[in-house]
Amino acid sequence: GENVEQHPSTLSVQEGDSAVIKCTYSDSASNYFPWYKQELGKGPQLIIDIRSNVGEKKDQRIAVTLNKTAKHFSLHITETQPEDSAVYFCAASLSSGSARQLTFGSGTQLTVLP
Amino acid sequence: DTGVSQDPRHKITKRGQNVTFRCDPISEHNRLYWYRQTLGQGPEFLTYFQNEAQLEKSRLLSDRFSAERPKGSFSTLEIQRTEQGDSAMYLCASSFFASGSTDTQYFGPGTRLTVL
């Protein structure tokens, strides 16, 4: 089955700096890679996703890059704000018309220091 | 569109008791997923429905677990004879799947189960 590794497990940055979280996946057939943000006591919230036919996607301060050859993808948050503090999860899945079963990384606790 | 809702938000039970959780997906979403999340870990897939049909189950879903989605709308997840190892956050997600759609999964707030 798919295995997703996520690094770092904790990340502290100063407000206004950039944050980068990296994930690797094992199944070369995976073709969908979402990122979720989870605040304490809440469910994961989708913040951005990318499909394997795209190398980079950007949405305001958030961007995701995908390297299919190396089987890794990264989340970039620029101009970080205190409200960006949360746990971030990457995930990978194979979609073949059947279940889009997400395999998640173990999460990164991001702390933005004011 | 009020999002995915789950009930209850918290459940404390004694070992050996049965518990049932409910998930109401986003209206018109035809797929519904259950995940389990333990402290400090990412969610793990348990099972999924397309409309009322349960099409896939994880090996994590022991025979003490059963899920239903009788009318293709809300779903229930029942755990029989709970064990302390069942303590976790149970998350529900829903998506709309059709040929060419994104099938993006939207999560509910979860039900936190504590087994004493």
PDB file of C-alpha atoms in Angstrom:
ATOM      1  CA  GLY A   1       0.000   0.000   0.000  1.00  0.00           C
ATOM      2  CA  GLU A   2       0.874   3.685  -0.099  1.00  0.00           C
ATOM      3  CA  ASN A   3       3.208   5.149   2.552  1.00  0.00           C
ATOM      4  CA  VAL A   4       3.598   8.896   3.099  1.00  0.00           C
ATOM      5  CA  GLU A   5       6.470  10.390   5.079  1.00  0.00           C
ATOM      6  CA  GLN A   6       6.235  14.012   6.278  1.00  0.00           C
ATOM      7  CA  HIS A   7       8.959  16.326   7.611  1.00  0.00           C
ATOM      8  CA  PRO A   8       9.529  18.175   9.831  1.00  0.00           C
ATOM      9  CA  SER A   9       7.225  17.108  12.656  1.00  0.00           C
ATOM     10  CA  THR A  10       7.451  20.567  14.236  1.00  0.00           C
ATOM     11  CA  LEU A  11       8.305  23.918  12.679  1.00  0.00           C
ATOM     12  CA  SER A  12       8.561  27.346  14.286  1.00  0.00           C
ATOM     13  CA  VAL A  13       8.913  30.486  12.182  1.00  0.00           C
ATOM     14  CA  GLN A  14       8.765  34.200  12.822  1.00  0.00           C
ATOM     15  CA  GLU A  15       5.713  36.043  11.563  1.00  0.00           C
ATOM     16  CA  GLY A  16       6.315  37.145   7.989  1.00  0.00           C
ATOM     17  CA  ASP A  17       8.832  34.400   7.237  1.00  0.00           C
ATOM     18  CA  SER A  18       8.179  31.446   4.923  1.00  0.00           C
ATOM     19  CA  ALA A  19       7.449  27.871   5.992  1.00  0.00           C
ATOM     20  CA  VAL A  20       8.130  24.745   3.957  1.00  0.00           C
ATOM     21  CA  ILE A  21       6.814  21.253   4.706  1.00  0.00           C
ATOM     22  CA  LYS A  22       7.949  18.253   2.688  1.00  0.00           C
ATOM     23  CA  CYS A  23       6.371  14.865   1.984  1.00  0.00           C
ATOM     24  CA  THR A  24       7.453  11.771   0.118  1.00  0.00           C
ATOM     25  CA  TYR A  25       5.234   8.959  -1.130  1.00  0.00           C
ATOM     26  CA  SER A  26       5.958   5.384  -2.110  1.00  0.00           C
ATOM     27  CA  ASP A  27       3.376   4.403  -4.746  1.00  0.00           C
ATOM     28  CA  SER A  28       4.297   5.838  -8.125  1.00  0.00           C
ATOM     29  CA  ALA A  29       0.685   5.328  -9.233  1.00  0.00           C
ATOM     30  CA  SER A  30      -0.581   7.958  -6.761  1.00  0.00           C
ATOM     31  CA  ASN A  31      -1.932  10.908  -8.676  1.00  0.00           C
ATOM     32  CA  TYR A  32      -3.668  13.229  -6.199  1.00  0.00           C
ATOM     33  CA  PHE A  33      -1.979  15.126  -3.367  1.00  0.00           C
ATOM     34  CA  PRO A  34      -4.064  17.313  -1.023  1.00  0.00           C
ATOM     35  CA  TRP A  35      -2.881  19.323   1.959  1.00  0.00           C
ATOM     36  CA  TYR A  36      -5.059  19.788   5.019  1.00  0.00           C
ATOM     37  CA  LYS A  37      -4.837  22.189   7.953  1.00  0.00           C
ATOM     38  CA  GLN A  38      -6.156  20.996  11.309  1.00  0.00           C
ATOM     39  CA  GLU A  39      -6.748  23.305  14.241  1.00  0.00           C
ATOM     40  CA  LEU A  40      -7.178  22.031  17.765  1.00  0.00           C
ATOM     41  CA  GLY A  41     -10.489  20.242  18.242  1.00  0.00           C
ATOM     42  CA  LYS A  42     -11.479  20.555  14.595  1.00  0.00           C
ATOM     43  CA  GLY A  43     -11.515  18.334  11.557  1.00  0.00           C
ATOM     44  CA  PRO A  44      -8.957  18.697   8.748  1.00  0.00           C
ATOM     45  CA  GLN A  45      -9.641  21.554   6.346  1.00  0.00           C
ATOM     46  CA  LEU A  46      -8.473  21.315   2.739  1.00  0.00           C
ATOM     47  CA  ILE A  47      -6.160  24.200   1.889  1.00  0.00           C
ATOM     48  CA  ILE A  48      -4.755  23.201  -1.512  1.00  0.00           C
ATOM     49  CA  ASP A  49      -4.394  20.138  -3.696  1.00  0.00           C
ATOM     50  CA  ILE A  50      -2.448  19.126  -6.769  1.00  0.00           C
ATOM     51  CA  ARG A  51      -2.779  16.438  -9.383  1.00  0.00           C
ATOM     52  CA  SER A  52       0.077  14.565 -10.977  1.00  0.00           C
ATOM     53  CA  ASN A  53      -0.315  16.260 -14.339  1.00  0.00           C
ATOM     54  CA  VAL A  54       0.660  19.573 -12.726  1.00  0.00           C
ATOM     55  CA  GLY A  55       4.060  20.483 -11.263  1.00  0.00           C
ATOM     56  CA  GLU A  56       3.078  23.514  -9.212  1.00  0.00           C
ATOM     57  CA  LYS A  57      -0.058  25.210  -7.963  1.00  0.00           C
ATOM     58  CA  LYS A  58      -0.432  28.485  -6.108  1.00  0.00           C
ATOM     59  CA  ASP A  59      -3.264  30.069  -4.153  1.00  0.00           C
ATOM     60  CA  GLN A  60      -2.390  33.444  -2.638  1.00  0.00           C
ATOM     61  CA  ARG A  61       0.214  32.779   0.090  1.00  0.00           C
ATOM     62  CA  ILE A  62       0.114  29.003  -0.333  1.00  0.00           C
ATOM     63  CA  ALA A  63       1.841  26.954  -3.018  1.00  0.00           C
ATOM     64  CA  VAL A  64       2.431  23.269  -3.582  1.00  0.00           C
ATOM     65  CA  THR A  65       5.101  21.714  -5.784  1.00  0.00           C
ATOM     66  CA  LEU A  66       5.215  18.133  -7.029  1.00  0.00           C
ATOM     67  CA  ASN A  67       8.192  16.139  -8.283  1.00  0.00           C
ATOM     68  CA  LYS A  68       6.818  12.877  -9.689  1.00  0.00           C
ATOM     69  CA  THR A  69      10.232  11.477 -10.549  1.00  0.00           C
ATOM     70  CA  ALA A  70      11.467  11.843  -6.989  1.00  0.00           C
ATOM     71  CA  LYS A  71       8.029  11.089  -5.536  1.00  0.00           C
ATOM     72  CA  HIS A  72       7.937  14.103  -3.284  1.00  0.00           C
ATOM     73  CA  PHE A  73       5.760  17.163  -2.872  1.00  0.00           C
ATOM     74  CA  SER A  74       6.036  20.260  -0.726  1.00  0.00           C
ATOM     75  CA  LEU A  75       3.848  22.940   0.821  1.00  0.00           C
ATOM     76  CA  HIS A  76       5.120  26.498   0.854  1.00  0.00           C
ATOM     77  CA  ILE A  77       3.500  29.206   2.962  1.00  0.00           C
ATOM     78  CA  THR A  78       4.806  32.733   2.473  1.00  0.00           C
ATOM     79  CA  GLU A  79       4.332  35.786   4.699  1.00  0.00           C
ATOM     80  CA  THR A  80       3.219  33.592   7.595  1.00  0.00           C
ATOM     81  CA  GLN A  81       0.712  34.950  10.088  1.00  0.00           C
ATOM     82  CA  PRO A  82      -0.118  33.788  13.637  1.00  0.00           C
ATOM     83  CA  GLU A  83      -3.407  32.337  12.358  1.00  0.00           C
ATOM     84  CA  ASP A  84      -1.398  29.954  10.172  1.00  0.00           C
ATOM     85  CA  SER A  85      -0.402  28.127  13.377  1.00  0.00           C
ATOM     86  CA  ALA A  86      -1.930  24.640  13.187  1.00  0.00           C
ATOM     87  CA  VAL A  87      -1.091  21.042  12.275  1.00  0.00           C
ATOM     88  CA  TYR A  88      -0.646  20.493   8.556  1.00  0.00           C
ATOM     89  CA  PHE A  89      -1.112  17.095   6.908  1.00  0.00           C
ATOM     90  CA  CYS A  90      -0.109  15.995   3.454  1.00  0.00           C
ATOM     91  CA  ALA A  91      -1.859  13.071   1.804  1.00  0.00           C
ATOM     92  CA  ALA A  92      -1.633  10.978  -1.320  1.00  0.00           C
ATOM     93  CA  SER A  93      -4.123   8.846  -3.152  1.00  0.00           C
ATOM     94  CA  LEU A  94      -4.733   6.853  -6.264  1.00  0.00           C
ATOM     95  CA  SER A  95      -7.933   7.598  -8.086  1.00  0.00           C
ATOM     96  CA  SER A  96      -9.038   5.021 -10.574  1.00  0.00           C
ATOM     97  CA  GLY A  97     -12.774   5.572 -10.488  1.00  0.00           C
ATOM     98  CA  SER A  98     -12.974   3.663  -7.230  1.00  0.00           C
ATOM     99  CA  ALA A  99     -12.345   4.975  -3.732  1.00  0.00           C
ATOM    100  CA  ARG A 100     -10.047   7.948  -3.416  1.00  0.00           C
ATOM    101  CA  GLN A 101      -8.604   6.543  -0.227  1.00  0.00           C
ATOM    102  CA  LEU A 102      -6.302   9.150   1.290  1.00  0.00           C
ATOM    103  CA  THR A 103      -3.062   8.068   2.961  1.00  0.00           C
ATOM    104  CA  PHE A 104      -1.901  10.819   5.307  1.00  0.00           C
ATOM    105  CA  GLY A 105       1.491  11.837   6.602  1.00  0.00           C
ATOM    106  CA  SER A 106       2.031  12.117  10.338  1.00  0.00           C
ATOM    107  CA  GLY A 107       1.595  15.887  10.408  1.00  0.00           C
ATOM    108  CA  THR A 108       3.647  19.028  11.002  1.00  0.00           C
ATOM    109  CA  GLN A 109       2.905  21.314  13.950  1.00  0.00           C
ATOM    110  CA  LEU A 110       3.522  24.817  12.600  1.00  0.00           C
ATOM    111  CA  THR A 111       3.939  27.636  15.102  1.00  0.00           C
ATOM    112  CA  VAL A 112       4.146  31.216  13.840  1.00  0.00           C
ATOM    113  CA  LEU A 113       5.735  33.440  16.460  1.00  0.00           C
ATOM    114  CA  PRO A 114       4.498  37.042  16.565  1.00  0.00           C
TER     115      PRO A 114
ATOM    116  CA  ASP B   1     -24.274  24.149   2.366  1.00  0.00           C
ATOM    117  CA  THR B   2     -23.597  23.695   6.064  1.00  0.00           C
ATOM    118  CA  GLY B   3     -20.638  21.342   5.760  1.00  0.00           C
ATOM    119  CA  VAL B   4     -20.179  17.851   7.149  1.00  0.00           C
ATOM    120  CA  SER B   5     -21.639  17.424  10.630  1.00  0.00           C
ATOM    121  CA  GLN B   6     -20.954  14.696  13.180  1.00  0.00           C
ATOM    122  CA  ASP B   7     -22.736  13.746  16.352  1.00  0.00           C
ATOM    123  CA  PRO B   8     -21.827  13.467  19.143  1.00  0.00           C
ATOM    124  CA  ARG B   9     -18.675  15.563  19.279  1.00  0.00           C
ATOM    125  CA  HIS B  10     -17.442  13.731  22.358  1.00  0.00           C
ATOM    126  CA  LYS B  11     -18.257  10.316  23.777  1.00  0.00           C
ATOM    127  CA  ILE B  12     -16.935   8.728  26.956  1.00  0.00           C
ATOM    128  CA  THR B  13     -17.796   5.102  27.494  1.00  0.00           C
ATOM    129  CA  LYS B  14     -16.720   2.148  29.576  1.00  0.00           C
ATOM    130  CA  ARG B  15     -14.870  -0.770  28.079  1.00  0.00           C
ATOM    131  CA  GLY B  16     -17.257  -3.351  26.714  1.00  0.00           C
ATOM    132  CA  GLN B  17     -20.058  -0.915  25.889  1.00  0.00           C
ATOM    133  CA  ASN B  18     -21.375  -0.278  22.381  1.00  0.00           C
ATOM    134  CA  VAL B  19     -21.259   3.181  20.830  1.00  0.00           C
ATOM    135  CA  THR B  20     -22.745   4.662  17.664  1.00  0.00           C
ATOM    136  CA  PHE B  21     -21.684   7.789  15.827  1.00  0.00           C
ATOM    137  CA  ARG B  22     -23.563   9.677  13.144  1.00  0.00           C
ATOM    138  CA  CYS B  23     -22.298  11.618  10.155  1.00  0.00           C
ATOM    139  CA  ASP B  24     -24.345  13.933   7.944  1.00  0.00           C
ATOM    140  CA  PRO B  25     -22.497  14.688   4.704  1.00  0.00           C
ATOM    141  CA  ILE B  26     -22.707  17.771   2.549  1.00  0.00           C
ATOM    142  CA  SER B  27     -25.964  17.716   0.651  1.00  0.00           C
ATOM    143  CA  GLU B  28     -25.703  16.053  -2.775  1.00  0.00           C
ATOM    144  CA  HIS B  29     -22.388  14.390  -1.949  1.00  0.00           C
ATOM    145  CA  ASN B  30     -22.556  10.785  -3.068  1.00  0.00           C
ATOM    146  CA  ARG B  31     -19.383   9.514  -1.377  1.00  0.00           C
ATOM    147  CA  LEU B  32     -18.870   9.240   2.357  1.00  0.00           C
ATOM    148  CA  TYR B  33     -15.672   8.185   4.106  1.00  0.00           C
ATOM    149  CA  TRP B  34     -14.807   7.231   7.694  1.00  0.00           C
ATOM    150  CA  TYR B  35     -11.325   7.754   9.088  1.00  0.00           C
ATOM    151  CA  ARG B  36      -9.782   7.249  12.523  1.00  0.00           C
ATOM    152  CA  GLN B  37      -7.183   9.616  13.959  1.00  0.00           C
ATOM    153  CA  THR B  38      -5.105   8.892  17.043  1.00  0.00           C
ATOM    154  CA  LEU B  39      -3.178  11.549  18.936  1.00  0.00           C
ATOM    155  CA  GLY B  40      -0.229  12.903  17.001  1.00  0.00           C
ATOM    156  CA  GLN B  41      -1.017  10.946  13.844  1.00  0.00           C
ATOM    157  CA  GLY B  42      -2.714  11.588  10.545  1.00  0.00           C
ATOM    158  CA  PRO B  43      -6.172  10.169   9.811  1.00  0.00           C
ATOM    159  CA  GLU B  44      -6.322   6.513   8.741  1.00  0.00           C
ATOM    160  CA  PHE B  45      -8.915   5.256   6.266  1.00  0.00           C
ATOM    161  CA  LEU B  46     -11.554   2.896   7.652  1.00  0.00           C
ATOM    162  CA  THR B  47     -14.285   2.534   5.042  1.00  0.00           C
ATOM    163  CA  TYR B  48     -16.199   4.337   2.314  1.00  0.00           C
ATOM    164  CA  PHE B  49     -19.637   4.417   0.731  1.00  0.00           C
ATOM    165  CA  GLN B  50     -20.792   5.433  -2.670  1.00  0.00           C
ATOM    166  CA  ASN B  51     -24.452   6.248  -2.212  1.00  0.00           C
ATOM    167  CA  GLU B  52     -25.743   3.431   0.036  1.00  0.00           C
ATOM    168  CA  ALA B  53     -23.174   0.822  -1.014  1.00  0.00           C
ATOM    169  CA  GLN B  54     -20.178   0.143   1.214  1.00  0.00           C
ATOM    170  CA  LEU B  55     -17.482  -0.455  -1.375  1.00  0.00           C
ATOM    171  CA  GLU B  56     -14.257  -0.706   0.579  1.00  0.00           C
ATOM    172  CA  LYS B  57     -13.113  -1.551   4.083  1.00  0.00           C
ATOM    173  CA  SER B  58      -9.676  -1.186   5.630  1.00  0.00           C
ATOM    174  CA  ARG B  59      -8.008  -3.982   7.570  1.00  0.00           C
ATOM    175  CA  LEU B  60      -8.278  -1.582  10.532  1.00  0.00           C
ATOM    176  CA  LEU B  61     -12.033  -2.183  10.542  1.00  0.00           C
ATOM    177  CA  SER B  62     -12.325  -5.216  12.796  1.00  0.00           C
ATOM    178  CA  ASP B  63     -15.530  -7.229  13.025  1.00  0.00           C
ATOM    179  CA  ARG B  64     -16.525  -5.137  16.061  1.00  0.00           C
ATOM    180  CA  PHE B  65     -16.987  -2.178  13.736  1.00  0.00           C
ATOM    181  CA  SER B  66     -19.946  -1.765  11.422  1.00  0.00           C
ATOM    182  CA  ALA B  67     -20.952   1.138   9.238  1.00  0.00           C
ATOM    183  CA  GLU B  68     -24.142   1.832   7.370  1.00  0.00           C
ATOM    184  CA  ARG B  69     -25.513   4.440   5.018  1.00  0.00           C
ATOM    185  CA  PRO B  70     -29.053   3.128   4.543  1.00  0.00           C
ATOM    186  CA  LYS B  71     -30.525   5.797   2.284  1.00  0.00           C
ATOM    187  CA  GLY B  72     -27.366   7.160   0.764  1.00  0.00           C
ATOM    188  CA  SER B  73     -27.492  10.243   2.965  1.00  0.00           C
ATOM    189  CA  PHE B  74     -26.333  10.113   6.620  1.00  0.00           C
ATOM    190  CA  SER B  75     -24.097   7.315   7.875  1.00  0.00           C
ATOM    191  CA  THR B  76     -23.602   5.603  11.218  1.00  0.00           C
ATOM    192  CA  LEU B  77     -20.502   3.926  12.593  1.00  0.00           C
ATOM    193  CA  GLU B  78     -21.054   1.460  15.435  1.00  0.00           C
ATOM    194  CA  ILE B  79     -18.362  -0.031  17.630  1.00  0.00           C
ATOM    195  CA  GLN B  80     -19.383  -3.053  19.663  1.00  0.00           C
ATOM    196  CA  ARG B  81     -17.648  -4.204  22.848  1.00  0.00           C
ATOM    197  CA  THR B  82     -15.378  -1.162  22.939  1.00  0.00           C
ATOM    198  CA  GLU B  83     -11.743  -1.550  23.960  1.00  0.00           C
ATOM    199  CA  GLN B  84      -9.330   1.070  25.289  1.00  0.00           C
ATOM    200  CA  GLY B  85      -7.473   0.878  21.971  1.00  0.00           C
ATOM    201  CA  ASP B  86     -10.573   2.229  20.241  1.00  0.00           C
ATOM    202  CA  SER B  87     -10.019   5.626  21.873  1.00  0.00           C
ATOM    203  CA  ALA B  88      -9.462   8.037  19.004  1.00  0.00           C
ATOM    204  CA  MET B  89     -11.051  10.785  16.926  1.00  0.00           C
ATOM    205  CA  TYR B  90     -13.448   9.356  14.336  1.00  0.00           C
ATOM    206  CA  LEU B  91     -13.669  11.579  11.288  1.00  0.00           C
ATOM    207  CA  CYS B  92     -16.205  11.565   8.515  1.00  0.00           C
ATOM    208  CA  ALA B  93     -15.603  13.100   5.096  1.00  0.00           C
ATOM    209  CA  SER B  94     -17.818  13.466   2.053  1.00  0.00           C
ATOM    210  CA  SER B  95     -17.228  14.173  -1.602  1.00  0.00           C
ATOM    211  CA  PHE B  96     -19.041  14.423  -4.890  1.00  0.00           C
ATOM    212  CA  PHE B  97     -17.787  11.952  -7.435  1.00  0.00           C
ATOM    213  CA  ALA B  98     -18.660  11.923 -11.096  1.00  0.00           C
ATOM    214  CA  SER B  99     -16.599  11.271 -14.167  1.00  0.00           C
ATOM    215  CA  GLY B 100     -14.174  14.149 -14.497  1.00  0.00           C
ATOM    216  CA  SER B 101     -14.946  15.602 -11.036  1.00  0.00           C
ATOM    217  CA  THR B 102     -12.336  16.410  -8.438  1.00  0.00           C
ATOM    218  CA  ASP B 103     -13.774  14.118  -5.735  1.00  0.00           C
ATOM    219  CA  THR B 104     -12.345  16.428  -3.089  1.00  0.00           C
ATOM    220  CA  GLN B 105     -12.965  15.195   0.444  1.00  0.00           C
ATOM    221  CA  TYR B 106     -14.392  17.609   3.015  1.00  0.00           C
ATOM    222  CA  PHE B 107     -14.083  16.584   6.649  1.00  0.00           C
ATOM    223  CA  GLY B 108     -16.425  17.000   9.567  1.00  0.00           C
ATOM    224  CA  PRO B 109     -15.326  18.086  13.064  1.00  0.00           C
ATOM    225  CA  GLY B 110     -14.996  14.512  14.281  1.00  0.00           C
ATOM    226  CA  THR B 111     -16.251  12.517  17.248  1.00  0.00           C
ATOM    227  CA  ARG B 112     -13.714  12.049  20.015  1.00  0.00           C
ATOM    228  CA  LEU B 113     -14.174   8.668  21.700  1.00  0.00           C
ATOM    229  CA  THR B 114     -12.652   7.910  25.085  1.00  0.00           C
ATOM    230  CA  VAL B 115     -12.924   4.345  26.368  1.00  0.00           C
ATOM    231  CA  LEU B 116     -12.297   4.012  30.090  1.00  0.00           C
TER     232      LEU B 116
END
